[in-house]
Tab-separated table of C-alpha atoms in Angstrom:
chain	number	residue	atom	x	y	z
A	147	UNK	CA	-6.968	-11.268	-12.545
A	148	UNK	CA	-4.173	-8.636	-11.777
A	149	UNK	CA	-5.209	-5.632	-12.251
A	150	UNK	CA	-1.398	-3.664	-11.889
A	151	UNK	CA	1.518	-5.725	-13.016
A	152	UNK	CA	5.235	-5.357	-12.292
A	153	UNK	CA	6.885	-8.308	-14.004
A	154	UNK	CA	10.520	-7.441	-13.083
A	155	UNK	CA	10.830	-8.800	-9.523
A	156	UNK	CA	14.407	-6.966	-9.242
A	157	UNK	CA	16.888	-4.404	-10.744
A	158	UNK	CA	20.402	-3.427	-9.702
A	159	UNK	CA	21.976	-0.086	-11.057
A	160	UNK	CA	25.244	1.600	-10.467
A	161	UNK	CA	25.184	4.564	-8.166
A	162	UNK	CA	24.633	7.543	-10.105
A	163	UNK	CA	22.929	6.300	-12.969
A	164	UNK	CA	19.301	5.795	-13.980
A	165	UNK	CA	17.058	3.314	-12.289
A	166	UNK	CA	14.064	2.506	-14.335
A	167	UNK	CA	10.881	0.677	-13.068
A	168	UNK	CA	7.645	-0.938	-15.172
A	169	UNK	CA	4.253	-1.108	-14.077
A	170	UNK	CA	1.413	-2.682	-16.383
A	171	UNK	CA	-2.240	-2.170	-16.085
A	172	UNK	CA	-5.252	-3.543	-17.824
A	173	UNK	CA	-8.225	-1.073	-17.248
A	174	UNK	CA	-8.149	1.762	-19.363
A	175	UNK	CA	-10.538	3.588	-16.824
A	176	UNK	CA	-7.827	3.905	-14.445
A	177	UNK	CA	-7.841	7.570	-14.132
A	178	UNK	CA	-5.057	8.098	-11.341
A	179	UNK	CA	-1.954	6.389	-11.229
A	180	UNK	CA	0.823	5.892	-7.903
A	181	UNK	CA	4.334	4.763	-7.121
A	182	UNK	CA	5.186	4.099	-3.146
A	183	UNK	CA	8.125	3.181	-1.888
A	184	UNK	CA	8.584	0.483	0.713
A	185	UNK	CA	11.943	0.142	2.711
A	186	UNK	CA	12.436	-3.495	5.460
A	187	UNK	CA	10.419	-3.369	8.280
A	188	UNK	CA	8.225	-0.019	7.543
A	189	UNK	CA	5.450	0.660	5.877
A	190	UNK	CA	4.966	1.842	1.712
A	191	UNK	CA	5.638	5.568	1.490
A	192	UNK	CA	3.973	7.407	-1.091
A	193	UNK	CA	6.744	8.758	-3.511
A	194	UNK	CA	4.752	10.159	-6.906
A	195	UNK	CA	1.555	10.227	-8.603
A	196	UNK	CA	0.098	11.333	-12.183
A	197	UNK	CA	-3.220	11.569	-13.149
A	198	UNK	CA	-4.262	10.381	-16.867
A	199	UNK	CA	-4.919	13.406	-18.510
A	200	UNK	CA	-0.884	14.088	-17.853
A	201	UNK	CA	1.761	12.145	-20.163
A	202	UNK	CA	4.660	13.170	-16.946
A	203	UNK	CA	4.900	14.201	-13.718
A	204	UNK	CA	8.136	15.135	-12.302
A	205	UNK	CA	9.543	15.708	-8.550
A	206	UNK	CA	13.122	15.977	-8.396
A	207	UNK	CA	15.293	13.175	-8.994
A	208	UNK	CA	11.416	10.929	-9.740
A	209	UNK	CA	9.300	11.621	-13.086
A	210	UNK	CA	6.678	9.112	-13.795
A	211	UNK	CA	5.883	8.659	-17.580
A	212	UNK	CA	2.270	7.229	-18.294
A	213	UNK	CA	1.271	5.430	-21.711
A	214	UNK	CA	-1.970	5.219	-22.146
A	215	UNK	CA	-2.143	3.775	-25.703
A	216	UNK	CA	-0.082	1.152	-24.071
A	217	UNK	CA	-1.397	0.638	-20.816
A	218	UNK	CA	2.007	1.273	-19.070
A	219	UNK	CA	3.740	3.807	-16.657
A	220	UNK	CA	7.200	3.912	-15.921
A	221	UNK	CA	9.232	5.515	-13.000
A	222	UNK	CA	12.441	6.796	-13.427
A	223	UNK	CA	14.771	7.368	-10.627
A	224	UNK	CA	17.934	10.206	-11.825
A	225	UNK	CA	20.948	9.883	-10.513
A	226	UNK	CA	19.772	6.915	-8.653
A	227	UNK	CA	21.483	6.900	-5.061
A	228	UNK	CA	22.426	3.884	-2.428
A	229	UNK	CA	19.325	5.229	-0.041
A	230	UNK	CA	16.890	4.449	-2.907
A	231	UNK	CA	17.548	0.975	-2.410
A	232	UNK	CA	13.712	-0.410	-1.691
A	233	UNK	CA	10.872	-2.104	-2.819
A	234	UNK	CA	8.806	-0.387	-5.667
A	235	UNK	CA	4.712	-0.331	-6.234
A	236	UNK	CA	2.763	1.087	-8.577
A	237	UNK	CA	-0.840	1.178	-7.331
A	238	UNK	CA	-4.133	2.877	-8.686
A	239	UNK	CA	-7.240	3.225	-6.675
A	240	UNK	CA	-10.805	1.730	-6.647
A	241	UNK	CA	-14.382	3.228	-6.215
A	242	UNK	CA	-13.322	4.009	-2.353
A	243	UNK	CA	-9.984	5.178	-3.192
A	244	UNK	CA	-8.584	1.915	-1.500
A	245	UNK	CA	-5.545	1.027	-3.708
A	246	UNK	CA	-4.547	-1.733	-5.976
A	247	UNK	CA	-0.815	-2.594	-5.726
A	248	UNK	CA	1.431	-4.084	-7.747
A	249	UNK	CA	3.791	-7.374	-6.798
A	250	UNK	CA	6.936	-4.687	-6.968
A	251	UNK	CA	10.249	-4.469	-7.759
A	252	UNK	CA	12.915	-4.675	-5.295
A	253	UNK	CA	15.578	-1.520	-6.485
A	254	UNK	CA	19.007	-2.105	-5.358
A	255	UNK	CA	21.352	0.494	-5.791
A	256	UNK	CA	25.271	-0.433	-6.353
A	257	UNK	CA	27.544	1.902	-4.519
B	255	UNK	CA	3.648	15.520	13.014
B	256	UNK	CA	2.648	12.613	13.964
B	257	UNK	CA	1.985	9.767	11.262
B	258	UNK	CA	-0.257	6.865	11.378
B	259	UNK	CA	1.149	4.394	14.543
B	260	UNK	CA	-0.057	0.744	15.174
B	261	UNK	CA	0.377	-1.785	17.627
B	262	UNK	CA	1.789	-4.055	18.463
B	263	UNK	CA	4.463	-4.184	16.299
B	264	UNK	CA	4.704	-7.781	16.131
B	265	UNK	CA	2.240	-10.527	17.118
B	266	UNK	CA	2.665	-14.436	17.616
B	267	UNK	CA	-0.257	-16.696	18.535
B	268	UNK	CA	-1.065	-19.820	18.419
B	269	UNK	CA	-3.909	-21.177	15.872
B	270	UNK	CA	-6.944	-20.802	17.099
B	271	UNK	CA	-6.521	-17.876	19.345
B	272	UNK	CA	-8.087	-14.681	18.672
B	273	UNK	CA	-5.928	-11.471	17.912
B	274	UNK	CA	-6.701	-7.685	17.694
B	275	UNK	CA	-4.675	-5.424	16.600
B	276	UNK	CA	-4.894	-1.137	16.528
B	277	UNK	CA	-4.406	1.760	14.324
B	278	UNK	CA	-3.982	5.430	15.060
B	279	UNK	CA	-4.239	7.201	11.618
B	280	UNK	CA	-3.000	10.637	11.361
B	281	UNK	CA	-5.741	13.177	13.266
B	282	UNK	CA	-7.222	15.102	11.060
B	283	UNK	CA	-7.672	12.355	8.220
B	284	UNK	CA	-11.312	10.958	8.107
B	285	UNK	CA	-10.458	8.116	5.591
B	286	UNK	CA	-8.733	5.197	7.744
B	287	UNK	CA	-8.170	1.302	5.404
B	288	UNK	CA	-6.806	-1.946	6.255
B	289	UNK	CA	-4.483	-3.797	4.092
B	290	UNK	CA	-2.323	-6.979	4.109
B	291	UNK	CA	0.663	-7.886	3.139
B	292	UNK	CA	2.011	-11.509	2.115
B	293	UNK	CA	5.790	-11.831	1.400
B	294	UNK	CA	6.714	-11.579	-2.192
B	295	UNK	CA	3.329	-9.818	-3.046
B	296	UNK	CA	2.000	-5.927	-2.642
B	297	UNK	CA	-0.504	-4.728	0.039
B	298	UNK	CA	-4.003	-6.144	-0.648
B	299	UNK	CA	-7.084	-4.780	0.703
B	300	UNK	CA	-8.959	-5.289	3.514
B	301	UNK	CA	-11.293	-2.505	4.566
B	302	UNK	CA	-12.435	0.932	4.238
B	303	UNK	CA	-13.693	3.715	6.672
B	304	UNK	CA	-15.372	7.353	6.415
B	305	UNK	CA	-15.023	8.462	9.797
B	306	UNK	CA	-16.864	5.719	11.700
B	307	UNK	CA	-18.751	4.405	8.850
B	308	UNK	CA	-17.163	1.115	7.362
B	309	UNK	CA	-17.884	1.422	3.716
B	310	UNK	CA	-16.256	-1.061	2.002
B	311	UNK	CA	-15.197	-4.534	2.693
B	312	UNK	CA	-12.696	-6.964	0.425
B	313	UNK	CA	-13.681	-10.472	-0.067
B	314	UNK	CA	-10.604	-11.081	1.458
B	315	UNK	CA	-12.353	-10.514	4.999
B	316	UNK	CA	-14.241	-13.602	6.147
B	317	UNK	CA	-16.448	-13.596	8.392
B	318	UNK	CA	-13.676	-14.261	10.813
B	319	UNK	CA	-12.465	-10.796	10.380
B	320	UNK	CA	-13.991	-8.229	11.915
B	321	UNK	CA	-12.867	-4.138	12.110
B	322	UNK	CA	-14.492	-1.535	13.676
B	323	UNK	CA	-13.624	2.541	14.568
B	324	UNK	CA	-15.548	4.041	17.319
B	325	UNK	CA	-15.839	7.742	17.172
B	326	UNK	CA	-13.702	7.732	13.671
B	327	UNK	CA	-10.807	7.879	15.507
B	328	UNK	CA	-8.393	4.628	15.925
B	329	UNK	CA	-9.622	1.476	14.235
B	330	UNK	CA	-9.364	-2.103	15.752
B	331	UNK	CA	-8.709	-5.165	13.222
B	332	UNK	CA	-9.508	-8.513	15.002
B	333	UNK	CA	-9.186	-11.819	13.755
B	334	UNK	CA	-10.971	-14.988	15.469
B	335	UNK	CA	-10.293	-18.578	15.719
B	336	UNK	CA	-6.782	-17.603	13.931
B	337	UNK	CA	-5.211	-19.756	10.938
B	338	UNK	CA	-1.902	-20.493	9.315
B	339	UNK	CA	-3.040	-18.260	6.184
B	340	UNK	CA	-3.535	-15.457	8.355
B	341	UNK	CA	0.245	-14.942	8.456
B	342	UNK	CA	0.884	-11.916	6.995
B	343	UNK	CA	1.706	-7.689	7.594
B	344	UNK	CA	-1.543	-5.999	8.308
B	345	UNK	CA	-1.447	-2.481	7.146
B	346	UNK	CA	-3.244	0.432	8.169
B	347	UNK	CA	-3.363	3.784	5.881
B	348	UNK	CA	-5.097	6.827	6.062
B	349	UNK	CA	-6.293	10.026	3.959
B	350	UNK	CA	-8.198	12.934	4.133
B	351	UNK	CA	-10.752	13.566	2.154
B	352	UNK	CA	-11.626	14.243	-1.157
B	353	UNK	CA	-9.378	13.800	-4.494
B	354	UNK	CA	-6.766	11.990	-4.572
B	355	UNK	CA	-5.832	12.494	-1.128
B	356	UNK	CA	-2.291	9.660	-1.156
B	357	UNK	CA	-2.796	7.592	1.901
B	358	UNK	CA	-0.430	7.158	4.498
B	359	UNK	CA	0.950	4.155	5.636
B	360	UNK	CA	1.747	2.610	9.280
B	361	UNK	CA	4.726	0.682	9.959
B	362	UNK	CA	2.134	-2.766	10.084
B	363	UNK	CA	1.475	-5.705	12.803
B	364	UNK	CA	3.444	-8.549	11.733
B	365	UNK	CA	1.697	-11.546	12.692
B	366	UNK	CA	2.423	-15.175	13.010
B	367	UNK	CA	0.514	-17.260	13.596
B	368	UNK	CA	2.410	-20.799	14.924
């Protein structure tokens, strides 16, 4: 039972224009949402977060949009740039904190 | 500033061996996890620490799995009497405490197992 879904394995977008990535959930007591970041060979690196009393949250060229009514947060990526080429997860955490990822979406970014 | 380092980097063993592997979370976070990481899919859960305490466990971790951090400092991950499935990226994040802290990744022990 998967808790966070991402159901686009992959995107490509031109250099300079909008990357936009989907993340599902199915508990509507998820109360904190999280996008990391995750480039070959290293480790996810946390990018943005938004709790669910916020509709946006916004950190330069990132905002993250939540729907709650839907069950679905988005993360959009403006202008989107070659070095943001990397896996995407959206994550939310348990009782301990300890996260709950998503299967992600691999961004490439056409130069 | 240092972030969270593990080693090795990269592990291949034979099935059947036993394997350990370390993590050196950021100093002054008290909150130290385990995750792993199967190709195609994201990091899955493993095991949680307050300082020395281990708190919470997955049911991913048999009994063949076994973690421990001494002092609530580093943390050791060891895996006996290895298997195939145990492929994978182990993962080791930590937090400080209190909120929602975002928890910082290490770079991960890729093992294989052969």
């Amino acid at each position: 039972d998967q808790q966070v879904k991402q159901n686009s394995p992959s995107l490509s977008v031109q250099e300079g224009r909008i990357s936009i990535l989907n993340c599902d959930y199915t508990n509507s007591m998820f109360d904190y949402f999280l996008w990391y970041k995750k480039y070959p060979a290293e480790g996810p690196t946390f990018l943005i977060s938004i709790s669910s009393i916020k509709d946006k949250n916004e950190d330069g060229r990132f905002t993250v949009f939540l729907n709650k009514s839907a069950k679905h947060l988005s993360l959009h990526i403006v202008p989107s740039q070659p070095g943001d080429s990397a896996v995407y997860f959206c994550a939310v955490p348990g009782s301990a904190r300890q996260l709950t990822f998503g299967s992600g979406t691999q961004l490439t970014v056409l130069p | 500033d240092t972030g969270v380092s593990q080693d090795p980097r990269h592990k291949i063993t034979k099935r059947g061996q036993n394997v350990t592997f370390r993590c050196d979370p950021i100093s002054e976070h008290n909150r130290l996890y385990w995750y792993r990481q199967t190709l195609g899919q994201g990091p899955e859960f493993l095991t949680y620490f307050q300082n020395e305490a281990q708190l919470e466990k997955s049911r991913l971790l048999s009994d063949r799995f076994s973690a421990e951090r001494p002092k609530g400092s580093f943390s050791t991950l060891e895996i006996q009497r290895t298997e195939q499935g145990d492929s994978a990226m182990y993962l080791c994040a930590s937090s400080k405490t209190g909120g929602n802290q975002p928890q910082h990744f290490g770079d991960g022990t890729r093992l294989s197992i052969l």
